[in-house]
Coordinates of C-alpha atoms in Angstrom, one line a residue:
Chain A
M1 CA -3.4 3.5 -26.8
T2 CA 0.1 5.0 -27.5
K3 CA 1.4 8.2 -25.9
E4 CA 0.9 10.0 -29.2
E5 CA -2.7 9.1 -29.6
Q6 CA -3.4 9.9 -26.0
K7 CA -1.7 13.3 -26.4
L8 CA -3.8 14.2 -29.5
K9 CA -7.0 13.2 -27.8
L10 CA -6.2 15.2 -24.7
Q11 CA -5.0 18.2 -26.6
E12 CA -8.4 18.6 -28.2
Q13 CA -10.1 18.5 -24.9
Y14 CA -7.8 20.7 -22.9
P15 CA -6.2 23.2 -25.3
S16 CA -4.5 25.2 -22.5
A17 CA -2.5 22.2 -21.2
T18 CA 1.1 21.6 -22.1
F19 CA 2.4 18.1 -22.6
D20 CA 5.7 16.3 -22.0
E21 CA 6.3 12.9 -23.7
T22 CA 9.9 12.3 -22.7
G23 CA 9.1 10.1 -19.7
Q24 CA 7.6 6.7 -19.2
W25 CA 4.1 8.1 -19.3
L26 CA 2.5 11.1 -20.8
V27 CA 2.7 14.2 -18.6
M28 CA 0.1 16.9 -18.7
N29 CA 0.8 20.3 -17.1
I30 CA -2.1 22.4 -16.2
T31 CA -2.7 25.5 -14.0
V32 CA -4.2 25.6 -10.6
A33 CA -7.4 27.3 -11.8
D34 CA -8.0 24.6 -14.4
W35 CA -7.5 21.7 -12.0
L36 CA -10.9 21.1 -10.7
P37 CA -12.9 21.3 -14.0
T38 CA -10.2 19.1 -15.6
A39 CA -10.3 16.5 -12.9
E40 CA -14.1 16.3 -13.2
A41 CA -13.9 16.0 -16.9
M42 CA -11.2 13.3 -16.7
R43 CA -13.2 11.3 -14.2
A44 CA -16.2 11.4 -16.6
A45 CA -13.9 10.4 -19.4
G46 CA -13.0 7.1 -17.6
F47 CA -9.9 7.9 -15.5
D48 CA -11.4 6.2 -12.4
Y49 CA -8.3 5.0 -10.6
M50 CA -5.8 7.4 -9.0
F51 CA -2.9 5.3 -7.9
C52 CA -0.5 7.9 -6.7
L53 CA -1.0 11.4 -5.4
T54 CA 2.0 13.3 -4.1
C55 CA 3.9 16.6 -4.1
V56 CA 7.5 17.6 -5.0
D57 CA 9.3 20.6 -3.5
F58 CA 11.4 22.2 -6.2
K59 CA 12.7 25.0 -3.9
T60 CA 11.2 27.7 -6.1
H61 CA 7.7 26.1 -6.3
L62 CA 5.8 23.1 -5.3
T63 CA 4.4 20.6 -7.9
M64 CA 1.4 18.4 -7.2
V65 CA 1.7 15.1 -9.1
Y66 CA -1.3 13.0 -9.8
H67 CA -0.9 9.5 -11.4
M68 CA -4.1 8.2 -12.7
E69 CA -5.4 5.6 -15.2
S70 CA -8.6 4.0 -16.4
T71 CA -9.3 0.5 -15.1
T72 CA -10.6 -0.5 -18.6
E73 CA -8.0 1.0 -20.8
R74 CA -4.9 1.0 -18.5
T75 CA -3.0 3.9 -20.1
P76 CA -1.6 5.8 -17.2
L77 CA -1.5 9.6 -17.3
V78 CA 0.5 12.0 -15.1
V79 CA -1.1 15.4 -14.3
K80 CA 1.1 18.1 -12.8
V81 CA 0.0 21.3 -11.2
Q82 CA 2.4 23.9 -10.2
L83 CA 1.8 25.7 -6.9
D84 CA 3.0 28.9 -5.3
R85 CA 5.5 27.9 -2.6
N86 CA 4.6 30.6 -0.2
K87 CA 0.8 30.1 -0.4
P88 CA 0.1 26.7 -1.8
E89 CA -3.6 26.2 -2.4
I90 CA -5.4 23.8 -4.6
E91 CA -8.9 22.4 -4.9
T92 CA -9.5 19.0 -3.3
V93 CA -10.4 16.1 -5.5
S94 CA -11.5 13.8 -2.6
H95 CA -15.1 13.8 -3.8
I96 CA -14.0 12.6 -7.3
W97 CA -11.4 10.0 -6.2
R98 CA -12.1 8.9 -2.6
T99 CA -8.5 7.7 -2.2
A100 CA -7.4 11.4 -2.4
E101 CA -8.9 12.1 1.0
F102 CA -6.1 10.3 2.9
H103 CA -3.4 11.2 0.4
E104 CA -4.2 14.9 0.5
R105 CA -4.2 14.9 4.3
E106 CA -0.7 13.4 4.0
V107 CA 0.5 16.0 1.6
Y108 CA -1.1 18.7 3.7
E109 CA 1.0 17.9 6.7
L110 CA 4.2 17.0 5.0
F111 CA 4.2 19.8 2.5
G112 CA 1.8 22.4 3.9
V113 CA -0.4 22.4 0.8
N114 CA -3.9 23.7 1.7
F115 CA -6.6 21.7 0.0
L116 CA -9.7 23.9 -0.4
N117 CA -13.0 22.3 0.5
H118 CA -11.4 19.1 1.8
P119 CA -13.9 17.4 4.2
D120 CA -11.5 16.6 7.0
L121 CA -8.2 18.4 6.7
R122 CA -6.3 17.4 9.9
L123 CA -3.0 16.0 10.8
L124 CA -2.8 12.3 9.9
I125 CA 0.7 11.1 10.6
L126 CA 2.4 13.9 12.6
P127 CA 1.6 14.1 16.3
D128 CA -1.3 16.4 17.4
G129 CA -0.2 20.0 18.1
W130 CA 2.7 19.8 15.6
E131 CA 4.0 23.2 14.9
G132 CA 6.7 24.4 12.7
K133 CA 7.8 23.5 9.2
N134 CA 6.5 20.8 7.0
P135 CA 8.9 17.8 7.2
L136 CA 9.2 16.9 3.5
R137 CA 10.0 20.5 2.3
K138 CA 13.6 20.9 1.3
D139 CA 14.4 23.6 3.9
F140 CA 13.3 21.4 6.8
E141 CA 16.0 20.9 9.4
D142 CA 15.5 18.9 12.6
P143 CA 18.5 19.0 14.8
V144 CA 16.9 16.8 17.5
N145 CA 15.7 13.9 15.5
M146 CA 18.3 13.6 12.7
I147 CA 16.9 12.1 9.5
K148 CA 19.9 13.0 7.4
L149 CA 23.1 10.9 7.4
Chain B
M1 CA -39.0 -0.5 29.5
P2 CA -39.4 3.3 29.5
G3 CA -38.7 5.2 32.6
L4 CA -36.0 2.9 33.9
P5 CA -32.8 4.8 34.6
L6 CA -29.6 3.8 32.8
P7 CA -27.0 2.3 35.1
L8 CA -24.8 5.3 35.0
G9 CA -27.3 8.0 34.3
E10 CA -27.8 9.6 31.0
G11 CA -24.7 11.0 29.4
T12 CA -22.3 10.0 32.1
R13 CA -20.7 7.3 29.9
V14 CA -19.1 9.9 27.7
R15 CA -18.4 12.5 30.2
F16 CA -16.3 10.2 32.5
M17 CA -14.1 8.8 29.7
Y18 CA -11.0 10.9 30.0
H19 CA -10.1 13.1 27.0
Q20 CA -11.8 10.8 24.6
V21 CA -14.3 13.4 23.5
E22 CA -11.5 15.8 22.7
I23 CA -9.8 13.2 20.5
V24 CA -12.6 13.5 18.0
K25 CA -11.9 17.1 17.2
E26 CA -14.1 18.0 14.3
P27 CA -17.1 15.9 13.3
V28 CA -16.7 14.6 9.7
Q29 CA -20.2 14.0 8.4
T30 CA -22.4 13.0 11.2
E31 CA -23.2 15.3 14.1
P32 CA -22.0 13.8 17.3
N33 CA -24.6 13.3 20.0
V34 CA -22.7 13.4 23.3
F35 CA -25.6 11.8 25.1
D36 CA -26.0 8.7 22.9
D37 CA -22.6 8.3 21.2
M38 CA -19.9 6.2 22.8
V39 CA -16.3 6.9 21.7
I40 CA -13.9 4.1 22.3
N41 CA -10.2 3.7 21.4
V42 CA -8.9 0.5 19.8
G43 CA -5.2 0.5 20.0
P44 CA -2.5 1.8 19.7
Q45 CA -1.7 -1.5 21.4
H46 CA -4.3 -3.9 20.6
P47 CA -4.0 -7.5 19.3
A48 CA -6.5 -7.1 16.5
T49 CA -4.7 -4.1 14.9
H50 CA -1.4 -6.2 14.4
G51 CA 0.7 -3.2 15.3
V52 CA 0.5 0.3 16.5
L53 CA -2.6 1.5 14.8
H54 CA -5.0 3.7 16.8
L55 CA -8.7 3.6 15.8
V56 CA -11.1 6.0 17.4
I57 CA -14.5 4.5 17.0
T58 CA -17.8 6.3 17.5
L59 CA -20.6 4.0 18.4
N60 CA -24.3 4.3 18.7
G61 CA -25.1 1.3 20.9
E62 CA -23.3 -1.5 19.1
T63 CA -23.5 0.2 15.7
I64 CA -20.4 1.9 14.3
K65 CA -21.0 5.5 13.3
K66 CA -17.5 6.4 12.4
V67 CA -14.0 4.9 12.4
E68 CA -11.1 7.3 12.5
P69 CA -7.6 5.9 12.1
H70 CA -4.9 7.9 13.8
L71 CA -1.5 7.0 12.2
G72 CA 2.0 7.9 12.9
Y73 CA 3.0 5.8 15.9
I74 CA 5.7 4.0 13.8
H75 CA 6.3 6.8 11.3
R76 CA 10.1 6.9 10.5
S77 CA 10.0 9.4 7.6
I78 CA 11.5 6.9 5.3
E79 CA 10.8 9.1 2.3
K80 CA 12.9 11.9 3.8
M81 CA 15.6 9.5 4.9
C82 CA 15.9 8.2 1.3
E83 CA 16.7 11.7 0.0
S84 CA 20.1 11.5 1.7
L85 CA 20.8 7.8 0.7
S86 CA 22.4 6.7 -2.5
F87 CA 20.6 4.7 -5.1
R88 CA 22.1 1.5 -3.7
Q89 CA 21.5 2.3 0.0
F90 CA 17.8 3.4 -0.1
I91 CA 16.7 -0.1 -1.1
Y92 CA 17.6 -1.5 2.3
V93 CA 15.4 1.0 4.1
T94 CA 12.4 -0.1 2.2
S95 CA 12.5 -3.6 3.7
K96 CA 11.3 -2.0 6.9
M97 CA 8.1 -0.7 5.4
D98 CA 6.1 -3.8 4.6
Y99 CA 8.3 -6.3 6.5
L100 CA 6.1 -9.2 5.4
S101 CA 6.8 -8.6 1.8
S102 CA 10.2 -7.1 2.1
H103 CA 11.6 -8.9 -1.0
I104 CA 8.9 -7.4 -3.1
N105 CA 9.5 -3.9 -1.8
N106 CA 13.1 -4.2 -2.7
H107 CA 12.1 -5.6 -6.0
G108 CA 10.0 -2.5 -6.8
C109 CA 12.8 -0.2 -5.9
C110 CA 15.4 -2.1 -7.9
L111 CA 13.1 -2.1 -11.0
C112 CA 12.8 1.7 -10.7
V113 CA 16.6 2.2 -10.5
E114 CA 17.1 -0.3 -13.3
Q115 CA 14.6 1.5 -15.4
G116 CA 16.4 4.8 -15.0
L117 CA 19.8 3.3 -15.7
Q118 CA 18.5 0.9 -18.4
I119 CA 20.2 -2.1 -16.8
E120 CA 19.5 -5.5 -18.4
V121 CA 18.9 -8.0 -15.6
P122 CA 20.3 -11.5 -16.4
Q123 CA 17.8 -14.3 -16.8
K124 CA 19.0 -16.2 -13.8
A125 CA 18.5 -13.2 -11.5
Q126 CA 15.0 -12.7 -12.9
V127 CA 14.1 -16.3 -12.0
I128 CA 15.6 -16.0 -8.5
R129 CA 13.8 -12.8 -7.9
V130 CA 10.4 -14.2 -9.0
L131 CA 11.0 -17.3 -6.8
M132 CA 11.8 -15.2 -3.8
D133 CA 8.8 -12.9 -4.5
E134 CA 6.4 -15.9 -4.6
L135 CA 7.9 -17.5 -1.5
T136 CA 7.5 -14.2 0.3
R137 CA 3.9 -14.0 -0.9
I138 CA 3.2 -17.5 0.5
A139 CA 4.9 -16.6 3.8
S140 CA 2.9 -13.4 4.1
H141 CA -0.5 -15.0 3.2
V142 CA 0.1 -17.9 5.5
L143 CA 0.9 -15.6 8.4
W144 CA -2.2 -13.5 7.5
W145 CA -4.3 -16.7 7.5
G146 CA -3.2 -17.6 11.0
A147 CA -3.7 -14.1 12.3
M148 CA -7.1 -13.7 10.7
A149 CA -8.4 -16.9 12.3
M150 CA -7.0 -15.7 15.6
D151 CA -8.8 -12.4 15.2
V152 CA -12.1 -14.1 14.9
G153 CA -11.4 -16.5 17.8
A154 CA -9.6 -19.6 16.5
L155 CA -6.2 -19.9 18.1
T156 CA -5.0 -23.2 16.6
P157 CA -4.4 -22.0 13.0
F158 CA -1.9 -19.4 14.2
F159 CA 0.4 -22.2 15.3
L160 CA -0.2 -24.2 12.2
S161 CA 0.6 -21.3 9.9
F162 CA 3.9 -20.7 11.7
R163 CA 4.9 -24.3 11.0
E164 CA 4.9 -23.5 7.3
R165 CA 6.3 -20.0 7.7
E166 CA 9.3 -21.3 9.6
M167 CA 10.2 -23.5 6.6
I168 CA 10.2 -20.4 4.3
N169 CA 12.2 -18.4 6.8
D170 CA 14.8 -21.1 7.0
I171 CA 15.1 -21.1 3.2
M172 CA 15.5 -17.3 3.3
E173 CA 18.1 -17.5 6.0
E174 CA 20.2 -19.9 4.0
S175 CA 20.2 -17.9 0.8
C176 CA 19.8 -14.3 2.0
G177 CA 21.4 -14.4 5.5
T178 CA 18.4 -13.1 7.3
R179 CA 14.9 -14.3 8.0
L180 CA 12.7 -11.2 7.9
T181 CA 14.2 -8.1 6.2
M182 CA 16.1 -9.8 3.5
N183 CA 17.8 -7.0 1.5
Y184 CA 18.6 -9.6 -1.1
M185 CA 17.9 -7.6 -4.2
V186 CA 20.4 -5.1 -5.6
P187 CA 20.2 -3.0 -8.8
G188 CA 21.1 -5.4 -11.6
G189 CA 20.2 -8.7 -10.0
V190 CA 20.5 -10.3 -6.6
M191 CA 23.2 -9.9 -4.0
A192 CA 24.5 -13.5 -4.1
D193 CA 23.8 -16.8 -5.7
V194 CA 21.2 -19.0 -4.0
H195 CA 22.5 -21.5 -1.5
P196 CA 23.2 -25.0 -2.9
N197 CA 20.4 -26.4 -0.8
F198 CA 17.9 -23.9 -2.1
V199 CA 16.3 -26.1 -4.8
R200 CA 16.0 -29.2 -2.6
R201 CA 14.5 -27.3 0.3
V202 CA 12.0 -25.4 -1.8
N203 CA 10.9 -28.7 -3.4
E204 CA 10.5 -30.2 0.1
F205 CA 8.5 -27.2 1.1
I206 CA 6.2 -27.4 -1.9
S207 CA 5.4 -31.0 -1.4
H208 CA 4.9 -30.4 2.4
F209 CA 2.7 -27.4 1.8
K210 CA 0.6 -29.1 -0.8
S211 CA -0.5 -31.7 1.7
K212 CA -1.2 -29.0 4.3
I213 CA -3.1 -26.4 2.3
D214 CA -6.2 -28.7 2.3
E215 CA -6.0 -28.8 6.0
Y216 CA -6.4 -25.0 6.0
D217 CA -9.6 -25.4 4.1
E218 CA -10.9 -28.1 6.5
L219 CA -10.0 -26.1 9.6
V220 CA -11.1 -22.6 8.7
T221 CA -12.6 -22.1 5.3
N222 CA -15.3 -24.8 5.6
N223 CA -15.9 -23.9 9.3
V224 CA -19.5 -22.8 9.8
I225 CA -18.7 -20.4 12.6
F226 CA -16.0 -18.8 10.5
Q227 CA -18.3 -18.4 7.5
N228 CA -21.0 -16.9 9.7
R229 CA -18.5 -14.4 11.0
T230 CA -17.2 -13.3 7.6
K231 CA -19.9 -13.7 5.0
G232 CA -21.8 -10.5 4.2
V233 CA -19.5 -8.6 6.5
G234 CA -17.7 -5.5 5.3
V235 CA -19.1 -5.5 1.8
L236 CA -17.1 -3.3 -0.6
S237 CA -18.5 -2.6 -4.1
K238 CA -16.3 -2.7 -7.2
E239 CA -16.7 1.0 -7.9
D240 CA -15.8 2.0 -4.3
A241 CA -12.8 -0.3 -4.4
I242 CA -11.4 1.5 -7.4
S243 CA -12.3 4.9 -6.1
F244 CA -10.6 4.3 -2.8
G245 CA -7.5 2.9 -4.5
V246 CA -7.9 -0.5 -2.8
T247 CA -5.6 -3.0 -4.5
G248 CA -4.4 -6.5 -4.1
P249 CA -6.5 -9.4 -2.7
S250 CA -8.7 -6.9 -1.0
A251 CA -9.8 -5.4 -4.3
R252 CA -9.8 -8.7 -6.1
G253 CA -12.4 -9.9 -3.6
S254 CA -14.7 -7.2 -5.0
G255 CA -14.2 -8.2 -8.6
V256 CA -11.5 -5.6 -9.6
S257 CA -8.9 -6.9 -11.9
C258 CA -5.8 -5.2 -10.5
D259 CA -2.9 -7.8 -10.5
I260 CA 0.1 -5.8 -11.6
R261 CA 1.8 -9.1 -12.5
K262 CA -0.8 -9.6 -15.2
L263 CA -1.5 -5.9 -16.2
Y264 CA 2.0 -4.6 -16.3
P265 CA 4.2 -7.8 -16.3
Y266 CA 7.7 -7.3 -15.0
E267 CA 10.6 -9.7 -15.0
I268 CA 9.4 -13.1 -16.4
Y269 CA 5.8 -13.0 -15.2
Q270 CA 4.7 -12.8 -18.8
Q271 CA 6.1 -16.2 -19.6
L272 CA 4.5 -17.9 -16.6
N273 CA 1.3 -19.7 -16.4
F274 CA -0.9 -18.5 -13.5
E275 CA -4.3 -17.1 -13.0
E276 CA -5.4 -13.8 -11.5
V277 CA -7.8 -14.9 -8.7
I278 CA -11.0 -12.8 -8.7
E279 CA -14.1 -13.2 -6.5
T280 CA -17.1 -11.0 -6.9
A281 CA -18.9 -11.1 -3.5
G282 CA -16.9 -8.2 -2.0
D283 CA -17.3 -9.3 1.6
S284 CA -14.7 -10.5 4.1
F285 CA -15.1 -14.1 3.1
A286 CA -14.4 -13.3 -0.6
R287 CA -11.2 -11.5 0.4
Y288 CA -10.3 -14.6 2.4
V289 CA -11.0 -16.9 -0.4
V290 CA -8.9 -14.9 -2.8
R291 CA -5.8 -15.2 -0.6
L292 CA -6.2 -18.9 -0.1
K293 CA -6.5 -19.4 -3.9
E294 CA -3.5 -17.1 -4.4
L295 CA -1.4 -19.4 -2.2
R296 CA -2.1 -22.2 -4.7
Q297 CA -1.2 -19.9 -7.6
S298 CA 2.0 -18.9 -6.0
M299 CA 2.9 -22.6 -5.5
H300 CA 2.1 -23.2 -9.1
I301 CA 4.5 -20.4 -10.2
I302 CA 7.3 -21.8 -8.0
E303 CA 6.8 -25.3 -9.4
Q304 CA 7.3 -24.0 -12.9
L305 CA 10.6 -22.3 -12.0
I306 CA 12.3 -24.1 -9.2
N307 CA 13.8 -27.0 -11.3
N308 CA 14.6 -24.7 -14.2
I309 CA 16.9 -22.0 -12.8
P310 CA 19.1 -21.1 -15.7
E311 CA 22.8 -21.0 -15.6
G312 CA 24.6 -17.7 -15.8
D313 CA 25.2 -14.5 -13.8
F314 CA 23.1 -13.6 -10.8
Q315 CA 24.0 -10.0 -11.2
A316 CA 24.6 -7.6 -14.0
K317 CA 27.8 -5.6 -14.1
T318 CA 27.0 -2.1 -12.7
K319 CA 29.0 0.9 -11.8
A320 CA 30.1 1.4 -8.2
V321 CA 28.3 4.7 -7.9
L322 CA 24.9 4.9 -9.6
K323 CA 23.7 8.1 -11.0
L324 CA 20.2 8.3 -12.4
P325 CA 19.7 10.7 -15.3
K326 CA 17.5 13.7 -14.7
G327 CA 13.9 12.8 -14.9
E328 CA 11.1 10.9 -13.2
F329 CA 10.8 7.1 -12.9
Y330 CA 7.9 5.1 -11.6
S331 CA 7.7 1.3 -11.1
R332 CA 4.8 -0.8 -9.9
V333 CA 4.9 -4.3 -8.4
E334 CA 2.4 -6.5 -6.8
T335 CA 3.1 -7.2 -3.1
A336 CA 1.1 -9.5 -0.9
R337 CA -1.1 -6.6 0.0
G338 CA -1.5 -4.9 -3.3
E339 CA 0.1 -2.4 -5.7
F340 CA 3.4 -1.0 -4.4
G341 CA 4.6 2.0 -6.4
V342 CA 8.0 3.7 -6.3
Y343 CA 8.2 7.2 -7.7
I344 CA 11.7 8.7 -8.0
V345 CA 12.4 12.2 -9.1
S346 CA 16.1 12.5 -10.0
E347 CA 18.1 15.7 -10.6
G348 CA 21.0 13.7 -12.0
G349 CA 22.8 13.3 -8.7
T350 CA 23.8 10.2 -6.7
T351 CA 20.8 10.5 -4.4
P352 CA 17.1 10.8 -5.2
Y353 CA 15.8 14.3 -5.2
R354 CA 12.4 13.1 -4.0
I355 CA 11.0 9.6 -3.5
K356 CA 7.5 8.6 -2.9
F357 CA 6.3 5.1 -1.9
R358 CA 2.8 4.3 -2.9
S359 CA 2.1 1.8 -0.2
P360 CA -0.9 -0.5 -0.6
G361 CA -1.8 -0.5 3.1
F362 CA -2.3 3.2 3.2
S363 CA -5.1 3.1 0.6
N364 CA -6.5 -0.1 1.9
L365 CA -6.8 1.4 5.4
S366 CA -8.7 4.4 4.0
V367 CA -11.6 2.2 3.0
L368 CA -12.1 0.9 6.6
D369 CA -14.3 3.8 7.7
H370 CA -16.4 3.3 4.6
I371 CA -17.1 -0.4 5.0
A372 CA -17.4 -0.3 8.8
R373 CA -20.1 2.4 9.0
G374 CA -23.4 0.9 10.1
A375 CA -21.9 -2.5 11.0
K376 CA -21.6 -3.9 14.4
I377 CA -18.5 -3.4 16.5
G378 CA -18.0 -7.2 16.8
D379 CA -17.5 -7.4 13.0
L380 CA -14.8 -4.8 12.9
V381 CA -12.0 -7.2 13.4
A382 CA -13.3 -9.5 10.7
M383 CA -13.2 -6.5 8.3
M384 CA -9.8 -5.3 9.4
G385 CA -8.4 -8.8 9.4
T386 CA -9.2 -9.3 5.7
L387 CA -7.8 -6.0 4.7
D388 CA -4.5 -7.4 5.8
L389 CA -3.0 -4.2 7.2
V390 CA 0.7 -4.0 8.1
I391 CA 1.2 -0.9 10.1
P392 CA 4.8 0.1 9.1
D393 CA 3.6 -0.1 5.5
I394 CA 0.9 2.5 6.2
D395 CA 3.0 4.9 8.3
R396 CA 6.3 4.5 6.3

């Protein structure tokens, strides 16, 4: 399936989404409120493999980036959800794609995104009792353990 | 016999173990029973975890109720570090993630930068890259084979596997200058031409390894004790493997076709003749068999290429300072452990704005709790062994 066909198909199903075709794969932008119903519908439509889940800090807002594909058709799709930087909250998808459980815990501690209804939202990599800012945010400064050159 | 008191008295087992009840902070799905549950720590320093991985295991008798991995003992924040390194420099840091397939990590990063800059890699560089990738894969699988046999109690294979691994390390040392974290790939090709001895020594290695790989089967694969330890242990279904994002030989043991070399061919893999090894049993033994068959496939790939390295440049001409255009780039490669992804967000500068490494070990580890529940504690190392975890790859 080409990017055009994929776009036309998805446009019918999710009329509120906006698309971006400039990159390597088709990018679908949706709102936070739409995310959970969209994710459920996409899993039902065959997108069974989420191969990357991450977050990007754009200083004004956070963007959740989900890379997924179907293991039968192999046409990757990128879904982006923009979050409020001061109070980032999004529904978990760990019950839809089980791999999201660990990846969401990672994003939770490194970016401070709160995943609603996550079964086990605890620190994964950072030491217990970690307080302060989230390390992968752009305004994080650590004078003791320098990670910048 | 009812009525007989337990040696320590009821409940004392848990109460006297320091702090261990506190480590399991919130119960995940099963209610903990402080009188019957036993919580033990495996690691952070434990021979079976092959690194600093900490597992908190809740047991009911000998049966595993829950496995909780605690990560971060070797977390170096590589993703944050890369944000202040240039597009040439950050590749060297990635060797330190999955140190057993460092060539392939470098390869993935180079592909991502080349995709952004649209650099055409010379034919010779592509062949050298694939040769190095496959040699790395053999070295990694061979080390895994020895370590796996050692986990389940056979010590000899570990020494045999290092005999072959040393030969590959020597080849790497000659051409790349180092034995473990090679840093040989650069955007546009490879750093230097291969050593004049390279072709001869690889040929020697292949003929040596061909006679030895059957010995592997005789020693371990056909061993009844080994088969009893691994067959039917840690069964992972195809659906779960996909849902948990398990990739590489671990997923191919469950019948998932997930070889990036076949699905999204990069470099010259499309022109090569090799098979994607798939087993359907889904247990530890199937994952073991996949890796041993992959060794033969990797040898087959090397044989096709080693005497046909084309003439020409080993590196494309690139600018001294690389600037990726504004946008997002993603590249996928198949490491010895599974799918390795590099996601670069560029704002048009000389350093990446954000970089994410999708490491195969991280997803493969997440399935451990799922397959270990309900199994016996003695089988845990047989499951962990065949998932082939490399801890720096998980923590990054």
